[in-house]
Amino acid sequence: MRAVLARYLQASGTKALVSLLMFLVLGAITQGIAFTLVVPITDDLLTPDTPVPWSWIAVLVAITVVHSVLHYRSVPMGNRIGADLVTTLHRAVADRASALPTRSLGPVHADRLASLDGSAVVVLMGLPAHVLRPLVAAVVTPLTVIVISLFVEPLLAATLAGGLLVVVAASFAAARLLTRDEEPDGPEWLRRAYESPSGAFPHGGRPGVLLPAVGQVLLWRVVELAVCGAVAVCAVLSTGDDVSAAQGVALIVLSALTFRPVMEAALLTSTVVNSRATLSTVGRLIGADDPEPPTDTWPAACDVEFEDVGVAVGGATVLAGVSFRLAAGTTAALTGTPDGVRLTLADLLTGDLRPTSGRVLIGGVDVATVAASEAERRVCRVSPVEGAGSAGSDASDGVAGSSPSLADRWRLALEGAIAADPALVVVDATAGAEAFATAPDLAELLSTLVRDRTCLVIPGAGLPLPHCDEELVVEGARVAVRATEVS
């Protein structure tokens, strides 16, 4: 979370942030002065036979005008910085998604990506626009009141300073109480909505939600009133025995106004802390915590070597001790069962998946260290393109504009791969290979694609294999290499 905030708080540079902080500090100082003026005004208004303190009221109005101008100027500044943060977030997510290897961000992740982006927008936009103001006021406003009181009544200033420490401690405890349960992020709400037959909020709310929420808010308010009341009583008692009822009321109002910003800051801070999971997930998504992105160039040679590669997911072993080597320009058929293991080997080869043990080398270079742009340019994974359009669709497909046939999708994928002229090719025919039986030209296109390239073919039922130099047979979590030619 800290890495994400540190990255995005630099979006507009330090100048804009310093300017915003200056306006917020000045606004908090004027707010403290206005709170202090409440004491003589309230005292004179509540004391019988005392003229209305027009002079103090005039000063209060002037301070209020200044505070209003500062507030008016600081709001658009905070919104502008928040907009810059959000824009930077959108661009970072888009850049990261565009640089991801093939198939690593499929349709199944679209809802999570969108909701993570949306959740982070709320948090980042609110930081300078809403959260920063009460945080500054929580520090500067009480200190302003204490400094002014120090020149009028030192004992009162000392009491307020001690009360500030008590309020900070109580606010910290209340904030910890409000953040003890992690707030579900956007993806979690989406998951609940998908899994619930009647939606995430049947009949307007789930049982057991209202009472805990009300209990937390009531407890928060009880703590706030109790602390402010205790400090106010101490402030009244510390001024001596000659305090009138009007002065006592004025001091109570002063104490409540002085320490209210601290409580509000703690409440908003707890809201931000509850979003730490979302910000951390966004940080992992855009690579904010990555020390250095891979920058190696694509190697000159294109021989493939698996060095004791293993993959484990959630304690379950998917691959164990896989070692083999394919010379440059070799075409290998990956056969056997299950299909999931075969696709995992393809993901390892293209860099879409990183092994938990061992290394995958291309031309002697670890594929994990190759820059994403290089891998995208030199590696091609071929499979039927879902939803792709084709002007030459078969008449059996129906009217113009209908979905292209499976054979057309294969033809588009193979022709696009040939035009891209990759160095490493993975042909994923675990599904849809039966189209080759109805379109003889597909086998010719496939043979053209794999010729003189390092190629891994994952055949499915109905795929006529091109000339293959080796066969890799999947046996459970291991791979056996057959050097015999497959034709």
Short mmCIF file of N, CA and C in Angstrom, two decimals, residues 251-361:
data_model
loop_
_atom_site.label_atom_id
_atom_site.label_comp_id
_atom_site.label_asym_id
_atom_site.label_seq_id
_atom_site.Cartn_x
_atom_site.Cartn_y
_atom_site.Cartn_z
N LEU A 251 -16.15 27.33 27.45
CA LEU A 251 -14.99 26.43 27.45
C LEU A 251 -15.36 25.03 27.00
N ILE A 252 -16.56 24.59 27.36
CA ILE A 252 -17.01 23.27 26.90
C ILE A 252 -17.16 23.26 25.38
N VAL A 253 -17.76 24.33 24.84
CA VAL A 253 -17.90 24.44 23.38
C VAL A 253 -16.52 24.48 22.72
N LEU A 254 -15.58 25.22 23.31
CA LEU A 254 -14.23 25.31 22.76
C LEU A 254 -13.57 23.95 22.72
N SER A 255 -13.68 23.18 23.80
CA SER A 255 -13.04 21.86 23.84
C SER A 255 -13.64 20.93 22.81
N ALA A 256 -14.97 20.95 22.69
CA ALA A 256 -15.62 20.06 21.71
C ALA A 256 -15.21 20.43 20.29
N LEU A 257 -15.14 21.74 19.99
CA LEU A 257 -14.74 22.17 18.65
C LEU A 257 -13.28 21.85 18.38
N THR A 258 -12.44 22.00 19.39
CA THR A 258 -11.00 21.82 19.20
C THR A 258 -10.65 20.39 18.84
N PHE A 259 -11.27 19.45 19.53
CA PHE A 259 -10.87 18.05 19.37
C PHE A 259 -11.73 17.28 18.37
N ARG A 260 -12.76 17.90 17.84
CA ARG A 260 -13.59 17.21 16.84
C ARG A 260 -12.80 16.86 15.58
N PRO A 261 -11.91 17.74 15.06
CA PRO A 261 -11.14 17.35 13.86
C PRO A 261 -10.29 16.10 14.05
N VAL A 262 -9.81 15.88 15.28
CA VAL A 262 -9.01 14.68 15.53
C VAL A 262 -9.86 13.43 15.33
N MET A 263 -11.08 13.46 15.83
CA MET A 263 -11.97 12.32 15.69
C MET A 263 -12.33 12.07 14.22
N GLU A 264 -12.63 13.14 13.50
CA GLU A 264 -12.99 12.97 12.10
C GLU A 264 -11.80 12.45 11.29
N ALA A 265 -10.60 12.91 11.62
CA ALA A 265 -9.42 12.42 10.91
C ALA A 265 -9.21 10.93 11.16
N ALA A 266 -9.42 10.50 12.39
CA ALA A 266 -9.28 9.07 12.70
C ALA A 266 -10.31 8.25 11.94
N LEU A 267 -11.53 8.76 11.82
CA LEU A 267 -12.59 8.05 11.12
C LEU A 267 -12.24 7.89 9.64
N LEU A 268 -11.79 8.98 8.99
CA LEU A 268 -11.46 8.91 7.58
C LEU A 268 -10.19 8.08 7.34
N THR A 269 -9.25 8.17 8.28
CA THR A 269 -8.04 7.36 8.15
C THR A 269 -8.37 5.87 8.19
N SER A 270 -9.32 5.50 9.05
CA SER A 270 -9.72 4.10 9.12
C SER A 270 -10.34 3.65 7.80
N THR A 271 -11.04 4.56 7.12
CA THR A 271 -11.61 4.22 5.81
C THR A 271 -10.51 3.92 4.80
N VAL A 272 -9.45 4.73 4.81
CA VAL A 272 -8.33 4.49 3.90
C VAL A 272 -7.62 3.20 4.25
N VAL A 273 -7.42 2.95 5.54
CA VAL A 273 -6.73 1.73 5.95
C VAL A 273 -7.53 0.51 5.55
N ASN A 274 -8.85 0.60 5.59
CA ASN A 274 -9.68 -0.53 5.18
C ASN A 274 -9.52 -0.83 3.69
N SER A 275 -8.97 0.12 2.94
CA SER A 275 -8.77 -0.10 1.51
C SER A 275 -7.35 -0.56 1.19
N ARG A 276 -6.59 -0.92 2.21
CA ARG A 276 -5.21 -1.30 1.96
C ARG A 276 -5.10 -2.55 1.10
N ALA A 277 -6.06 -3.47 1.23
CA ALA A 277 -6.01 -4.68 0.42
C ALA A 277 -6.19 -4.35 -1.06
N THR A 278 -7.11 -3.41 -1.33
CA THR A 278 -7.33 -3.01 -2.73
C THR A 278 -6.09 -2.35 -3.30
N LEU A 279 -5.49 -1.42 -2.54
CA LEU A 279 -4.30 -0.73 -3.04
C LEU A 279 -3.14 -1.70 -3.21
N SER A 280 -3.00 -2.68 -2.31
CA SER A 280 -1.92 -3.65 -2.45
C SER A 280 -2.12 -4.51 -3.69
N THR A 281 -3.38 -4.90 -3.95
CA THR A 281 -3.65 -5.71 -5.14
C THR A 281 -3.38 -4.92 -6.40
N VAL A 282 -3.77 -3.64 -6.41
CA VAL A 282 -3.47 -2.80 -7.56
C VAL A 282 -1.96 -2.66 -7.72
N GLY A 283 -1.25 -2.54 -6.61
CA GLY A 283 0.21 -2.45 -6.68
C GLY A 283 0.83 -3.68 -7.33
N ARG A 284 0.32 -4.85 -6.97
CA ARG A 284 0.84 -6.07 -7.60
C ARG A 284 0.45 -6.13 -9.06
N LEU A 285 -0.75 -5.63 -9.38
CA LEU A 285 -1.22 -5.67 -10.76
C LEU A 285 -0.35 -4.82 -11.67
N ILE A 286 0.02 -3.63 -11.23
CA ILE A 286 0.78 -2.72 -12.08
C ILE A 286 2.28 -2.83 -11.83
N GLY A 287 2.69 -3.72 -10.92
CA GLY A 287 4.10 -3.91 -10.69
C GLY A 287 4.75 -2.82 -9.88
N ALA A 288 3.97 -2.14 -9.01
CA ALA A 288 4.56 -1.06 -8.21
C ALA A 288 5.59 -1.57 -7.22
N ASP A 289 5.45 -2.84 -6.79
CA ASP A 289 6.38 -3.40 -5.83
C ASP A 289 7.51 -4.17 -6.50
N ASP A 290 7.49 -4.28 -7.84
CA ASP A 290 8.56 -4.99 -8.52
C ASP A 290 9.83 -4.14 -8.49
N PRO A 291 10.97 -4.74 -8.12
CA PRO A 291 12.20 -3.95 -8.08
C PRO A 291 12.62 -3.46 -9.46
N GLU A 292 12.64 -4.36 -10.45
CA GLU A 292 13.03 -4.00 -11.80
C GLU A 292 12.26 -4.87 -12.77
N PRO A 293 11.66 -4.30 -13.81
CA PRO A 293 11.01 -5.13 -14.82
C PRO A 293 12.07 -5.85 -15.66
N PRO A 294 11.75 -7.02 -16.22
CA PRO A 294 12.73 -7.73 -17.07
C PRO A 294 13.08 -6.90 -18.29
N THR A 295 14.37 -6.86 -18.61
CA THR A 295 14.83 -5.97 -19.70
C THR A 295 15.71 -6.68 -20.71
N ASP A 296 15.96 -7.99 -20.57
CA ASP A 296 16.84 -8.68 -21.50
C ASP A 296 16.24 -8.71 -22.90
N THR A 297 17.11 -8.65 -23.90
CA THR A 297 16.66 -8.76 -25.29
C THR A 297 16.50 -10.22 -25.67
N TRP A 298 15.82 -10.45 -26.79
CA TRP A 298 15.60 -11.81 -27.26
C TRP A 298 16.94 -12.40 -27.74
N PRO A 299 17.25 -13.63 -27.33
CA PRO A 299 18.55 -14.23 -27.72
C PRO A 299 18.62 -14.49 -29.22
N ALA A 300 19.87 -14.57 -29.71
CA ALA A 300 20.08 -14.82 -31.14
C ALA A 300 19.66 -16.25 -31.49
N ALA A 301 20.06 -17.22 -30.68
CA ALA A 301 19.65 -18.60 -30.90
C ALA A 301 18.27 -18.83 -30.31
N CYS A 302 17.60 -19.90 -30.75
CA CYS A 302 16.24 -20.16 -30.27
C CYS A 302 16.07 -21.61 -29.85
N ASP A 303 17.15 -22.18 -29.28
CA ASP A 303 17.00 -23.52 -28.71
C ASP A 303 16.32 -23.42 -27.35
N VAL A 304 15.54 -24.43 -27.00
CA VAL A 304 14.73 -24.43 -25.77
C VAL A 304 15.27 -25.49 -24.82
N GLU A 305 15.38 -25.10 -23.55
CA GLU A 305 15.85 -26.05 -22.55
C GLU A 305 15.07 -25.86 -21.25
N PHE A 306 14.50 -26.95 -20.75
CA PHE A 306 13.86 -26.98 -19.44
C PHE A 306 14.85 -27.62 -18.47
N GLU A 307 15.21 -26.91 -17.41
CA GLU A 307 16.16 -27.40 -16.41
C GLU A 307 15.44 -27.73 -15.11
N ASP A 308 15.10 -28.99 -14.92
CA ASP A 308 14.48 -29.46 -13.68
C ASP A 308 13.34 -28.55 -13.24
N VAL A 309 12.42 -28.31 -14.16
CA VAL A 309 11.34 -27.36 -13.93
C VAL A 309 10.23 -28.03 -13.13
N GLY A 310 9.74 -27.32 -12.13
CA GLY A 310 8.62 -27.79 -11.32
C GLY A 310 7.61 -26.67 -11.11
N VAL A 311 6.35 -27.03 -11.03
CA VAL A 311 5.27 -26.08 -10.79
C VAL A 311 4.37 -26.66 -9.72
N ALA A 312 4.13 -25.89 -8.67
CA ALA A 312 3.23 -26.29 -7.60
C ALA A 312 2.21 -25.18 -7.39
N VAL A 313 0.95 -25.56 -7.24
CA VAL A 313 -0.13 -24.60 -7.03
C VAL A 313 -0.89 -25.02 -5.78
N GLY A 314 -0.85 -24.16 -4.76
CA GLY A 314 -1.57 -24.45 -3.52
C GLY A 314 -1.15 -25.75 -2.86
N GLY A 315 0.13 -26.08 -2.94
CA GLY A 315 0.63 -27.31 -2.33
C GLY A 315 0.51 -28.53 -3.23
N ALA A 316 -0.23 -28.43 -4.34
CA ALA A 316 -0.39 -29.56 -5.27
C ALA A 316 0.66 -29.44 -6.37
N THR A 317 1.30 -30.54 -6.70
CA THR A 317 2.34 -30.56 -7.72
C THR A 317 1.72 -30.73 -9.10
N VAL A 318 1.94 -29.76 -9.96
CA VAL A 318 1.46 -29.83 -11.34
C VAL A 318 2.52 -30.44 -12.24
N LEU A 319 3.76 -29.98 -12.08
CA LEU A 319 4.91 -30.52 -12.81
C LEU A 319 6.02 -30.77 -11.82
N ALA A 320 6.82 -31.82 -12.09
CA ALA A 320 7.91 -32.15 -11.17
C ALA A 320 9.11 -32.62 -11.97
N GLY A 321 10.23 -31.92 -11.82
CA GLY A 321 11.50 -32.33 -12.40
C GLY A 321 11.49 -32.51 -13.90
N VAL A 322 10.90 -31.59 -14.64
CA VAL A 322 10.83 -31.70 -16.10
C VAL A 322 12.13 -31.14 -16.69
N SER A 323 12.82 -31.98 -17.47
CA SER A 323 14.06 -31.57 -18.11
C SER A 323 14.10 -32.13 -19.53
N PHE A 324 14.28 -31.27 -20.50
CA PHE A 324 14.47 -31.68 -21.89
C PHE A 324 15.04 -30.51 -22.66
N ARG A 325 15.50 -30.81 -23.87
CA ARG A 325 16.09 -29.77 -24.71
C ARG A 325 15.63 -29.94 -26.14
N LEU A 326 15.26 -28.82 -26.76
CA LEU A 326 14.88 -28.79 -28.17
C LEU A 326 15.85 -27.88 -28.90
N ALA A 327 16.45 -28.42 -29.96
CA ALA A 327 17.38 -27.62 -30.74
C ALA A 327 16.63 -26.53 -31.49
N ALA A 328 17.36 -25.49 -31.87
CA ALA A 328 16.75 -24.40 -32.63
C ALA A 328 16.20 -24.92 -33.94
N GLY A 329 15.02 -24.48 -34.31
CA GLY A 329 14.38 -24.92 -35.54
C GLY A 329 13.68 -26.26 -35.43
N THR A 330 13.59 -26.79 -34.21
CA THR A 330 12.96 -28.09 -34.00
C THR A 330 11.46 -27.94 -33.82
N THR A 331 10.70 -28.87 -34.40
CA THR A 331 9.27 -28.94 -34.18
C THR A 331 8.98 -30.16 -33.32
N ALA A 332 8.35 -29.95 -32.17
CA ALA A 332 8.06 -31.03 -31.24
C ALA A 332 6.57 -31.11 -31.01
N ALA A 333 6.05 -32.33 -30.92
CA ALA A 333 4.65 -32.57 -30.60
C ALA A 333 4.53 -32.91 -29.12
N LEU A 334 3.65 -32.21 -28.43
CA LEU A 334 3.43 -32.44 -27.00
C LEU A 334 2.14 -33.24 -26.85
N THR A 335 2.31 -34.54 -26.57
CA THR A 335 1.16 -35.44 -26.50
C THR A 335 0.99 -35.94 -25.08
N GLY A 336 -0.04 -36.80 -24.90
CA GLY A 336 -0.31 -37.36 -23.59
C GLY A 336 -1.44 -36.63 -22.89
N THR A 337 -1.65 -36.99 -21.66
CA THR A 337 -2.71 -36.39 -20.85
C THR A 337 -2.15 -36.04 -19.48
N PRO A 338 -2.75 -35.12 -18.75
CA PRO A 338 -3.96 -34.36 -19.11
C PRO A 338 -3.61 -33.11 -19.91
N ASP A 339 -4.64 -32.50 -20.51
CA ASP A 339 -4.42 -31.29 -21.31
C ASP A 339 -3.91 -30.13 -20.45
N GLY A 340 -4.35 -30.08 -19.17
CA GLY A 340 -3.92 -28.98 -18.32
C GLY A 340 -2.41 -28.93 -18.15
N VAL A 341 -1.77 -30.09 -18.05
CA VAL A 341 -0.32 -30.12 -17.90
C VAL A 341 0.35 -29.69 -19.20
N ARG A 342 -0.20 -30.11 -20.33
CA ARG A 342 0.37 -29.72 -21.61
C ARG A 342 0.29 -28.20 -21.80
N LEU A 343 -0.85 -27.62 -21.44
CA LEU A 343 -0.99 -26.17 -21.55
C LEU A 343 -0.08 -25.44 -20.56
N THR A 344 0.15 -26.04 -19.40
CA THR A 344 1.07 -25.45 -18.43
C THR A 344 2.48 -25.39 -19.00
N LEU A 345 2.91 -26.47 -19.70
CA LEU A 345 4.22 -26.45 -20.34
C LEU A 345 4.31 -25.35 -21.38
N ALA A 346 3.24 -25.14 -22.13
CA ALA A 346 3.23 -24.07 -23.11
C ALA A 346 3.31 -22.71 -22.43
N ASP A 347 2.60 -22.53 -21.33
CA ASP A 347 2.66 -21.27 -20.59
C ASP A 347 4.07 -21.00 -20.08
N LEU A 348 4.75 -22.04 -19.63
CA LEU A 348 6.13 -21.88 -19.16
C LEU A 348 7.05 -21.47 -20.30
N LEU A 349 6.84 -22.07 -21.47
CA LEU A 349 7.71 -21.78 -22.60
C LEU A 349 7.54 -20.35 -23.10
N THR A 350 6.32 -19.86 -23.11
CA THR A 350 6.06 -18.50 -23.62
C THR A 350 6.27 -17.43 -22.56
N GLY A 351 6.53 -17.83 -21.31
CA GLY A 351 6.74 -16.85 -20.25
C GLY A 351 5.47 -16.39 -19.58
N ASP A 352 4.32 -16.98 -19.95
CA ASP A 352 3.07 -16.61 -19.29
C ASP A 352 3.02 -17.11 -17.85
N LEU A 353 3.80 -18.14 -17.55
CA LEU A 353 3.82 -18.73 -16.20
C LEU A 353 5.27 -18.93 -15.80
N ARG A 354 5.57 -18.62 -14.56
CA ARG A 354 6.93 -18.81 -14.05
C ARG A 354 6.98 -20.04 -13.17
N PRO A 355 8.01 -20.85 -13.33
CA PRO A 355 8.10 -22.09 -12.54
C PRO A 355 8.42 -21.79 -11.08
N THR A 356 7.97 -22.67 -10.20
CA THR A 356 8.31 -22.54 -8.78
C THR A 356 9.70 -23.10 -8.50
N SER A 357 10.23 -23.91 -9.41
CA SER A 357 11.60 -24.42 -9.29
C SER A 357 12.14 -24.66 -10.69
N GLY A 358 13.46 -24.56 -10.83
CA GLY A 358 14.08 -24.75 -12.12
C GLY A 358 13.99 -23.52 -13.01
N ARG A 359 14.48 -23.69 -14.25
CA ARG A 359 14.49 -22.57 -15.19
C ARG A 359 14.06 -23.04 -16.58
N VAL A 360 13.50 -22.11 -17.34
CA VAL A 360 13.17 -22.32 -18.74
C VAL A 360 14.07 -21.38 -19.55
N LEU A 361 14.95 -21.96 -20.37
CA LEU A 361 15.93 -21.18 -21.10
C LEU A 361 15.61 -21.19 -22.59
#
